[in-house]
């Protein structure tokens, strides 16, 4: 191994996997120590992101990739960083950065030339988010480059990328295509406790893959394919004998097709010629019909002009007639209303209604001018006055007032009237009246005494005086005032009637208002009737003249309509003739359409009327233009019949194929295939001999297929012998010897050899009945081999190299004791088991590396629960790993002083974050410190 080595030198985690910060050396053996479940595996598993970078090949201790991604890259300040030393004294930094929750916890690869400086990723105590990282790196002289996973993989393994100038080949594979195999083995080396013998076997096949044919043999299919042709030929022979009637039917169909081909081939050119002539015939007929239609159209146009003239006259006449009809209808209506009415009656009705209307308006106006209570008071007072005046008028000459005037002076009468009720004074003194004077003297004396008691408007009574100045003196009319009194009574009666009317109006004002509106409408209606009467009186004189005009117009209209009917009859005759022309044109057109449809339905261009066998048609062909469409349709029917013959021939042939007669499918020409089949049918005895010869080569084909698989097993033995010889050139941990042996599965390999040897004997002249898979063979061993290989191949979906062998681990310890193990975990000590697993992983990875660069690039590997391995074995493992180009990382609860560096994981006081800084590294120097000192 070269003294100078390259590869990864440092791993750093920032804000990821439960670590605030973690820095580990990768170029020296390391002991990572911390209590269980503290995060040791999380640190090592982080290497999968940059070094495997194909997440389909990663493993996360049972967690889903989505959970893992969130665990490692929960924010855009989460980083997994690697530092690598490269030839030319170059240093590279490779990073994986989180993009945060918004991106679904995705991450981004990047790299740049330069040493890993965690100060570039922080500002004070804060971590720089990825969005600002490139700007910060650029400020510090770095030129970061974002990479896709495929680009980073190509850079690490030496594949072609746009970034080849970075020269970052840390995993110098012999072939870039081995990258997936390398990643799978590397992942298992990070989880050695899961590595099994079956995994090692799988790695072995993948590592040496290019040396093998990688055949997967479906032995059942191989056997069937080899004997399929023979069996098909025999099946076809049997089917041909069984389906003799179908073969004869096919022969008849071929003969019928030849007859149809001959007839159609003769008709085809004659029809094409007639179709060309049809177009001239159609043009001639079309022009003749068009000329006659044009003449009729001209005649129809002349009729149309006359019809338009009559229509215009009829329209004008109709307008005049309609005006007269409206005038006469108006006169009839007025006649019904006013024939028995005169103007004076209508005027009197209007005056009467107007008077009633105006009286009601006056009442409503007076009612609005005074309240109801005032009307009622005035009415009561007027009734009292009227009653008094009527009493006076009745007893005007003989009443008590007149009697007082006889005995008393006018002044005394006036003073006395203050005391008496006016109605009392108006009472009659005549015989039978209300006042009966039995003694005039005594009555007169009494009156004088009463009058004498009144002096100066003061009445003196015994013990009292009464001031009468406040009482009104009543005046009564004398006989000479009778006429005046009568007029007063009449006025009061009229006023009383008016007040009563006003009272009735005031008591039902809404009804009186409605009555007013009704009277107003009646007045308007009567006025309208009067106007109508005047219109009627005016029209009455014009009626005879207007009626005569209407009768004249009616006669003229009847004459015009008769002339129009004559025109319509002529037009109908022309239309009938045009319709007949149209029918003839349509018939001719339909005949053309039928012909066109028949032409469109022609399939003779799709039929092969030229090549192939056909029978000549010897009958003379004559075509008539009027029956051309029928001739073409008959031609089309026979073309379809020919097509049906073709279809029936194809179906009959396919039926025979389905019955097992398929050996003629290789011929591209159908008629040739069918003719060959018929010829075969007529030559069956010779075909039986051909089948017998074909069976003799089938077994050789089967053996040839198995030869590649048997050769792969032979080459695998050779490769593993060379591989094991390469192991013995190097010290192997605490073991003296180690081999991975290929152990053939005897039964399977023996049966393959049986078929190969039997095939060889057959070529030497022996014969076997191998024509049918279901028939027993003459060689019992061959039959057993065939059945067994079919059974195993079917169970395993094909035979591969993997099915032919198992592996065994042959271990020789330092004392010279040799043991073999089929399973790694069945090996004796934990140290031996770990050593076997490490050797297998390292040796297979080393096999994938370029031979001239093996050991130059150190690759980290992980060993969990390292405390189970004794210190001397640990040192041996470290030395062996160094020889093969690997650097081990031991994980344990306690520090392992066999390593060069001890890295304890510490936890923050609140227990939320783990921390590992470079200042925490403990360099282990010889003589090694005791574990107790390191723990202290």
PDB file of N, CA, C and O in Angstrom, residues 402-452:
ATOM      1  N   UNK A 402    -152.758  90.903  21.197  1.00  0.00           N
ATOM      2  CA  UNK A 402    -153.752  91.921  20.776  1.00  0.00           C
ATOM      3  C   UNK A 402    -154.629  92.329  21.938  1.00  0.00           C
ATOM      4  O   UNK A 402    -155.016  93.507  22.062  1.00  0.00           O
ATOM      5  N   UNK A 403    -154.946  91.387  22.759  1.00  0.00           N
ATOM      6  CA  UNK A 403    -155.794  91.698  23.935  1.00  0.00           C
ATOM      7  C   UNK A 403    -155.059  92.610  24.876  1.00  0.00           C
ATOM      8  O   UNK A 403    -155.660  93.548  25.458  1.00  0.00           O
ATOM      9  N   UNK A 404    -153.719  92.455  25.067  1.00  0.00           N
ATOM     10  CA  UNK A 404    -152.933  93.332  25.951  1.00  0.00           C
ATOM     11  C   UNK A 404    -152.913  94.746  25.412  1.00  0.00           C
ATOM     12  O   UNK A 404    -152.993  95.730  26.184  1.00  0.00           O
ATOM     13  N   UNK A 405    -152.842  94.890  24.117  1.00  0.00           N
ATOM     14  CA  UNK A 405    -152.778  96.220  23.503  1.00  0.00           C
ATOM     15  C   UNK A 405    -154.105  96.996  23.697  1.00  0.00           C
ATOM     16  O   UNK A 405    -154.121  98.216  23.691  1.00  0.00           O
ATOM     17  N   UNK A 406    -155.160  96.229  23.946  1.00  0.00           N
ATOM     18  CA  UNK A 406    -156.445  96.902  24.172  1.00  0.00           C
ATOM     19  C   UNK A 406    -156.500  97.513  25.563  1.00  0.00           C
ATOM     20  O   UNK A 406    -157.130  98.571  25.769  1.00  0.00           O
ATOM     21  N   UNK A 407    -155.885  96.882  26.550  1.00  0.00           N
ATOM     22  CA  UNK A 407    -156.006  97.346  27.938  1.00  0.00           C
ATOM     23  C   UNK A 407    -154.814  98.150  28.394  1.00  0.00           C
ATOM     24  O   UNK A 407    -154.871  98.883  29.396  1.00  0.00           O
ATOM     25  N   UNK A 408    -153.654  97.986  27.692  1.00  0.00           N
ATOM     26  CA  UNK A 408    -152.421  98.645  28.155  1.00  0.00           C
ATOM     27  C   UNK A 408    -151.862  99.514  27.052  1.00  0.00           C
ATOM     28  O   UNK A 408    -152.150  99.321  25.873  1.00  0.00           O
ATOM     29  N   UNK A 409    -151.057 100.467  27.545  1.00  0.00           N
ATOM     30  CA  UNK A 409    -150.367 101.336  26.584  1.00  0.00           C
ATOM     31  C   UNK A 409    -149.259 100.537  25.898  1.00  0.00           C
ATOM     32  O   UNK A 409    -148.789  99.516  26.426  1.00  0.00           O
ATOM     33  N   UNK A 410    -148.787 101.015  24.688  1.00  0.00           N
ATOM     34  CA  UNK A 410    -147.703 100.279  24.001  1.00  0.00           C
ATOM     35  C   UNK A 410    -146.479 100.103  24.869  1.00  0.00           C
ATOM     36  O   UNK A 410    -145.833  99.066  24.842  1.00  0.00           O
ATOM     37  N   UNK A 411    -146.165 101.111  25.705  1.00  0.00           N
ATOM     38  CA  UNK A 411    -144.974 100.959  26.562  1.00  0.00           C
ATOM     39  C   UNK A 411    -145.159  99.892  27.587  1.00  0.00           C
ATOM     40  O   UNK A 411    -144.237  99.128  27.888  1.00  0.00           O
ATOM     41  N   UNK A 412    -146.392  99.880  28.134  1.00  0.00           N
ATOM     42  CA  UNK A 412    -146.671  98.872  29.152  1.00  0.00           C
ATOM     43  C   UNK A 412    -146.654  97.473  28.499  1.00  0.00           C
ATOM     44  O   UNK A 412    -146.170  96.505  29.113  1.00  0.00           O
ATOM     45  N   UNK A 413    -147.203  97.415  27.266  1.00  0.00           N
ATOM     46  CA  UNK A 413    -147.187  96.106  26.577  1.00  0.00           C
ATOM     47  C   UNK A 413    -145.739  95.650  26.350  1.00  0.00           C
ATOM     48  O   UNK A 413    -145.384  94.479  26.544  1.00  0.00           O
ATOM     49  N   UNK A 414    -144.886  96.604  25.973  1.00  0.00           N
ATOM     50  CA  UNK A 414    -143.485  96.258  25.720  1.00  0.00           C
ATOM     51  C   UNK A 414    -142.797  95.785  26.992  1.00  0.00           C
ATOM     52  O   UNK A 414    -142.031  94.798  26.994  1.00  0.00           O
ATOM     53  N   UNK A 415    -143.117  96.517  28.131  1.00  0.00           N
ATOM     54  CA  UNK A 415    -142.469  96.112  29.375  1.00  0.00           C
ATOM     55  C   UNK A 415    -142.982  94.753  29.823  1.00  0.00           C
ATOM     56  O   UNK A 415    -142.231  93.913  30.312  1.00  0.00           O
ATOM     57  N   UNK A 416    -144.294  94.563  29.616  1.00  0.00           N
ATOM     58  CA  UNK A 416    -144.878  93.304  30.093  1.00  0.00           C
ATOM     59  C   UNK A 416    -144.398  92.135  29.231  1.00  0.00           C
ATOM     60  O   UNK A 416    -144.252  91.020  29.723  1.00  0.00           O
ATOM     61  N   UNK A 417    -144.129  92.410  27.941  1.00  0.00           N
ATOM     62  CA  UNK A 417    -143.706  91.309  27.055  1.00  0.00           C
ATOM     63  C   UNK A 417    -142.343  90.732  27.435  1.00  0.00           C
ATOM     64  O   UNK A 417    -141.968  89.654  27.016  1.00  0.00           O
ATOM     65  N   UNK A 418    -141.613  91.537  28.246  1.00  0.00           N
ATOM     66  CA  UNK A 418    -140.324  91.013  28.731  1.00  0.00           C
ATOM     67  C   UNK A 418    -140.540  89.814  29.629  1.00  0.00           C
ATOM     68  O   UNK A 418    -139.675  88.921  29.727  1.00  0.00           O
ATOM     69  N   UNK A 419    -141.708  89.814  30.368  1.00  0.00           N
ATOM     70  CA  UNK A 419    -141.916  88.771  31.355  1.00  0.00           C
ATOM     71  C   UNK A 419    -142.546  87.520  30.747  1.00  0.00           C
ATOM     72  O   UNK A 419    -142.385  86.444  31.291  1.00  0.00           O
ATOM     73  N   UNK A 420    -143.254  87.695  29.652  1.00  0.00           N
ATOM     74  CA  UNK A 420    -144.060  86.594  29.163  1.00  0.00           C
ATOM     75  C   UNK A 420    -143.349  85.894  28.000  1.00  0.00           C
ATOM     76  O   UNK A 420    -142.630  86.504  27.217  1.00  0.00           O
ATOM     77  N   UNK A 421    -143.638  84.601  27.895  1.00  0.00           N
ATOM     78  CA  UNK A 421    -143.123  83.795  26.783  1.00  0.00           C
ATOM     79  C   UNK A 421    -143.745  84.320  25.505  1.00  0.00           C
ATOM     80  O   UNK A 421    -144.938  84.547  25.443  1.00  0.00           O
ATOM     81  N   UNK A 422    -142.972  84.551  24.478  1.00  0.00           N
ATOM     82  CA  UNK A 422    -143.545  85.060  23.230  1.00  0.00           C
ATOM     83  C   UNK A 422    -144.644  84.166  22.692  1.00  0.00           C
ATOM     84  O   UNK A 422    -145.632  84.661  22.146  1.00  0.00           O
ATOM     85  N   UNK A 423    -144.468  82.858  22.853  1.00  0.00           N
ATOM     86  CA  UNK A 423    -145.509  81.965  22.366  1.00  0.00           C
ATOM     87  C   UNK A 423    -146.791  82.119  23.167  1.00  0.00           C
ATOM     88  O   UNK A 423    -147.900  81.900  22.656  1.00  0.00           O
ATOM     89  N   UNK A 424    -146.661  82.515  24.451  1.00  0.00           N
ATOM     90  CA  UNK A 424    -147.856  82.759  25.274  1.00  0.00           C
ATOM     91  C   UNK A 424    -148.653  83.938  24.723  1.00  0.00           C
ATOM     92  O   UNK A 424    -149.894  83.917  24.667  1.00  0.00           O
ATOM     93  N   UNK A 425    -147.924  84.930  24.294  1.00  0.00           N
ATOM     94  CA  UNK A 425    -148.579  86.126  23.759  1.00  0.00           C
ATOM     95  C   UNK A 425    -149.248  85.837  22.433  1.00  0.00           C
ATOM     96  O   UNK A 425    -150.192  86.540  22.033  1.00  0.00           O
ATOM     97  N   UNK A 426    -148.742  84.809  21.734  1.00  0.00           N
ATOM     98  CA  UNK A 426    -149.314  84.502  20.426  1.00  0.00           C
ATOM     99  C   UNK A 426    -150.499  83.550  20.514  1.00  0.00           C
ATOM    100  O   UNK A 426    -151.105  83.223  19.504  1.00  0.00           O
ATOM    101  N   UNK A 427    -150.846  83.103  21.752  1.00  0.00           N
ATOM    102  CA  UNK A 427    -151.965  82.170  21.877  1.00  0.00           C
ATOM    103  C   UNK A 427    -153.275  82.888  21.506  1.00  0.00           C
ATOM    104  O   UNK A 427    -153.467  84.070  21.778  1.00  0.00           O
ATOM    105  N   UNK A 428    -154.166  82.111  20.922  1.00  0.00           N
ATOM    106  CA  UNK A 428    -155.433  82.687  20.417  1.00  0.00           C
ATOM    107  C   UNK A 428    -156.401  82.977  21.550  1.00  0.00           C
ATOM    108  O   UNK A 428    -156.518  82.188  22.496  1.00  0.00           O
ATOM    109  N   UNK A 429    -157.110  84.200  21.430  1.00  0.00           N
ATOM    110  CA  UNK A 429    -158.155  84.582  22.390  1.00  0.00           C
ATOM    111  C   UNK A 429    -159.535  84.420  21.783  1.00  0.00           C
ATOM    112  O   UNK A 429    -160.537  84.774  22.407  1.00  0.00           O
ATOM    113  N   UNK A 430    -159.578  83.903  20.565  1.00  0.00           N
ATOM    114  CA  UNK A 430    -160.872  83.687  19.927  1.00  0.00           C
ATOM    115  C   UNK A 430    -161.584  82.550  20.618  1.00  0.00           C
ATOM    116  O   UNK A 430    -161.006  81.833  21.445  1.00  0.00           O
ATOM    117  N   UNK A 431    -162.784  82.457  20.218  1.00  0.00           N
ATOM    118  CA  UNK A 431    -163.622  81.416  20.829  1.00  0.00           C
ATOM    119  C   UNK A 431    -163.044  80.060  20.496  1.00  0.00           C
ATOM    120  O   UNK A 431    -162.752  79.797  19.350  1.00  0.00           O
ATOM    121  N   UNK A 432    -162.838  79.277  21.499  1.00  0.00           N
ATOM    122  CA  UNK A 432    -162.240  77.969  21.310  1.00  0.00           C
ATOM    123  C   UNK A 432    -160.731  78.006  21.258  1.00  0.00           C
ATOM    124  O   UNK A 432    -160.082  77.003  20.983  1.00  0.00           O
ATOM    125  N   UNK A 433    -160.121  79.242  21.484  1.00  0.00           N
ATOM    126  CA  UNK A 433    -158.667  79.341  21.429  1.00  0.00           C
ATOM    127  C   UNK A 433    -158.032  78.868  22.706  1.00  0.00           C
ATOM    128  O   UNK A 433    -158.689  78.413  23.648  1.00  0.00           O
ATOM    129  N   UNK A 434    -156.672  79.079  22.751  1.00  0.00           N
ATOM    130  CA  UNK A 434    -155.923  78.596  23.907  1.00  0.00           C
ATOM    131  C   UNK A 434    -156.185  79.469  25.145  1.00  0.00           C
ATOM    132  O   UNK A 434    -156.057  79.011  26.280  1.00  0.00           O
ATOM    133  N   UNK A 435    -156.537  80.799  24.934  1.00  0.00           N
ATOM    134  CA  UNK A 435    -156.795  81.715  26.070  1.00  0.00           C
ATOM    135  C   UNK A 435    -158.298  82.021  26.096  1.00  0.00           C
ATOM    136  O   UNK A 435    -158.842  82.572  25.129  1.00  0.00           O
ATOM    137  N   UNK A 436    -158.922  81.614  27.155  1.00  0.00           N
ATOM    138  CA  UNK A 436    -160.369  81.869  27.300  1.00  0.00           C
ATOM    139  C   UNK A 436    -160.565  82.973  28.348  1.00  0.00           C
ATOM    140  O   UNK A 436    -160.265  82.785  29.533  1.00  0.00           O
ATOM    141  N   UNK A 437    -161.003  84.222  27.929  1.00  0.00           N
ATOM    142  CA  UNK A 437    -161.230  85.359  28.834  1.00  0.00           C
ATOM    143  C   UNK A 437    -162.716  85.332  29.234  1.00  0.00           C
ATOM    144  O   UNK A 437    -163.600  85.577  28.412  1.00  0.00           O
ATOM    145  N   UNK A 438    -162.913  85.015  30.429  1.00  0.00           N
ATOM    146  CA  UNK A 438    -164.289  84.880  30.929  1.00  0.00           C
ATOM    147  C   UNK A 438    -164.795  86.206  31.476  1.00  0.00           C
ATOM    148  O   UNK A 438    -165.994  86.462  31.479  1.00  0.00           O
ATOM    149  N   UNK A 439    -163.839  87.050  31.974  1.00  0.00           N
ATOM    150  CA  UNK A 439    -164.271  88.344  32.530  1.00  0.00           C
ATOM    151  C   UNK A 439    -163.293  89.367  32.027  1.00  0.00           C
ATOM    152  O   UNK A 439    -162.153  89.448  32.497  1.00  0.00           O
ATOM    153  N   UNK A 440    -163.731  90.159  31.059  1.00  0.00           N
ATOM    154  CA  UNK A 440    -162.833  91.143  30.452  1.00  0.00           C
ATOM    155  C   UNK A 440    -162.398  92.175  31.478  1.00  0.00           C
ATOM    156  O   UNK A 440    -161.226  92.579  31.506  1.00  0.00           O
ATOM    157  N   UNK A 441    -163.292  92.650  32.335  1.00  0.00           N
ATOM    158  CA  UNK A 441    -162.929  93.697  33.307  1.00  0.00           C
ATOM    159  C   UNK A 441    -161.886  93.203  34.285  1.00  0.00           C
ATOM    160  O   UNK A 441    -160.905  93.899  34.579  1.00  0.00           O
ATOM    161  N   UNK A 442    -162.198  92.044  34.852  1.00  0.00           N
ATOM    162  CA  UNK A 442    -161.246  91.497  35.844  1.00  0.00           C
ATOM    163  C   UNK A 442    -159.877  91.258  35.215  1.00  0.00           C
ATOM    164  O   UNK A 442    -158.829  91.539  35.825  1.00  0.00           O
ATOM    165  N   UNK A 443    -159.906  90.760  33.956  1.00  0.00           N
ATOM    166  CA  UNK A 443    -158.635  90.475  33.274  1.00  0.00           C
ATOM    167  C   UNK A 443    -157.896  91.761  32.980  1.00  0.00           C
ATOM    168  O   UNK A 443    -156.672  91.849  33.133  1.00  0.00           O
ATOM    169  N   UNK A 444    -158.679  92.804  32.631  1.00  0.00           N
ATOM    170  CA  UNK A 444    -158.041  94.089  32.349  1.00  0.00           C
ATOM    171  C   UNK A 444    -157.445  94.696  33.591  1.00  0.00           C
ATOM    172  O   UNK A 444    -156.343  95.266  33.547  1.00  0.00           O
ATOM    173  N   UNK A 445    -158.184  94.642  34.711  1.00  0.00           N
ATOM    174  CA  UNK A 445    -157.641  95.164  35.978  1.00  0.00           C
ATOM    175  C   UNK A 445    -156.340  94.464  36.351  1.00  0.00           C
ATOM    176  O   UNK A 445    -155.374  95.093  36.821  1.00  0.00           O
ATOM    177  N   UNK A 446    -156.344  93.159  36.120  1.00  0.00           N
ATOM    178  CA  UNK A 446    -155.115  92.388  36.459  1.00  0.00           C
ATOM    179  C   UNK A 446    -153.943  92.856  35.626  1.00  0.00           C
ATOM    180  O   UNK A 446    -152.839  93.052  36.130  1.00  0.00           O
ATOM    181  N   UNK A 447    -154.217  93.085  34.406  1.00  0.00           N
ATOM    182  CA  UNK A 447    -153.136  93.512  33.520  1.00  0.00           C
ATOM    183  C   UNK A 447    -152.619  94.869  33.928  1.00  0.00           C
ATOM    184  O   UNK A 447    -151.405  95.127  33.914  1.00  0.00           O
ATOM    185  N   UNK A 448    -153.491  95.779  34.332  1.00  0.00           N
ATOM    186  CA  UNK A 448    -153.052  97.106  34.763  1.00  0.00           C
ATOM    187  C   UNK A 448    -152.239  97.009  36.036  1.00  0.00           C
ATOM    188  O   UNK A 448    -151.254  97.723  36.222  1.00  0.00           O
ATOM    189  N   UNK A 449    -152.662  96.128  36.943  1.00  0.00           N
ATOM    190  CA  UNK A 449    -151.887  95.939  38.190  1.00  0.00           C
ATOM    191  C   UNK A 449    -150.463  95.444  37.859  1.00  0.00           C
ATOM    192  O   UNK A 449    -149.487  95.930  38.430  1.00  0.00           O
ATOM    193  N   UNK A 450    -150.417  94.475  36.915  1.00  0.00           N
ATOM    194  CA  UNK A 450    -149.067  93.937  36.553  1.00  0.00           C
ATOM    195  C   UNK A 450    -148.251  95.019  35.889  1.00  0.00           C
ATOM    196  O   UNK A 450    -147.069  95.217  36.209  1.00  0.00           O
ATOM    197  N   UNK A 451    -148.874  95.753  34.992  1.00  0.00           N
ATOM    198  CA  UNK A 451    -148.139  96.804  34.282  1.00  0.00           C
ATOM    199  C   UNK A 451    -147.736  97.906  35.234  1.00  0.00           C
ATOM    200  O   UNK A 451    -146.664  98.512  35.102  1.00  0.00           O
ATOM    201  N   UNK A 452    -148.637  98.214  36.248  1.00  0.00           N
ATOM    202  CA  UNK A 452    -148.308  99.258  37.217  1.00  0.00           C
ATOM    203  C   UNK A 452    -147.135  98.859  38.097  1.00  0.00           C
ATOM    204  O   UNK A 452    -146.485  99.734  38.697  1.00  0.00           O
TER     205      UNK A 452
END
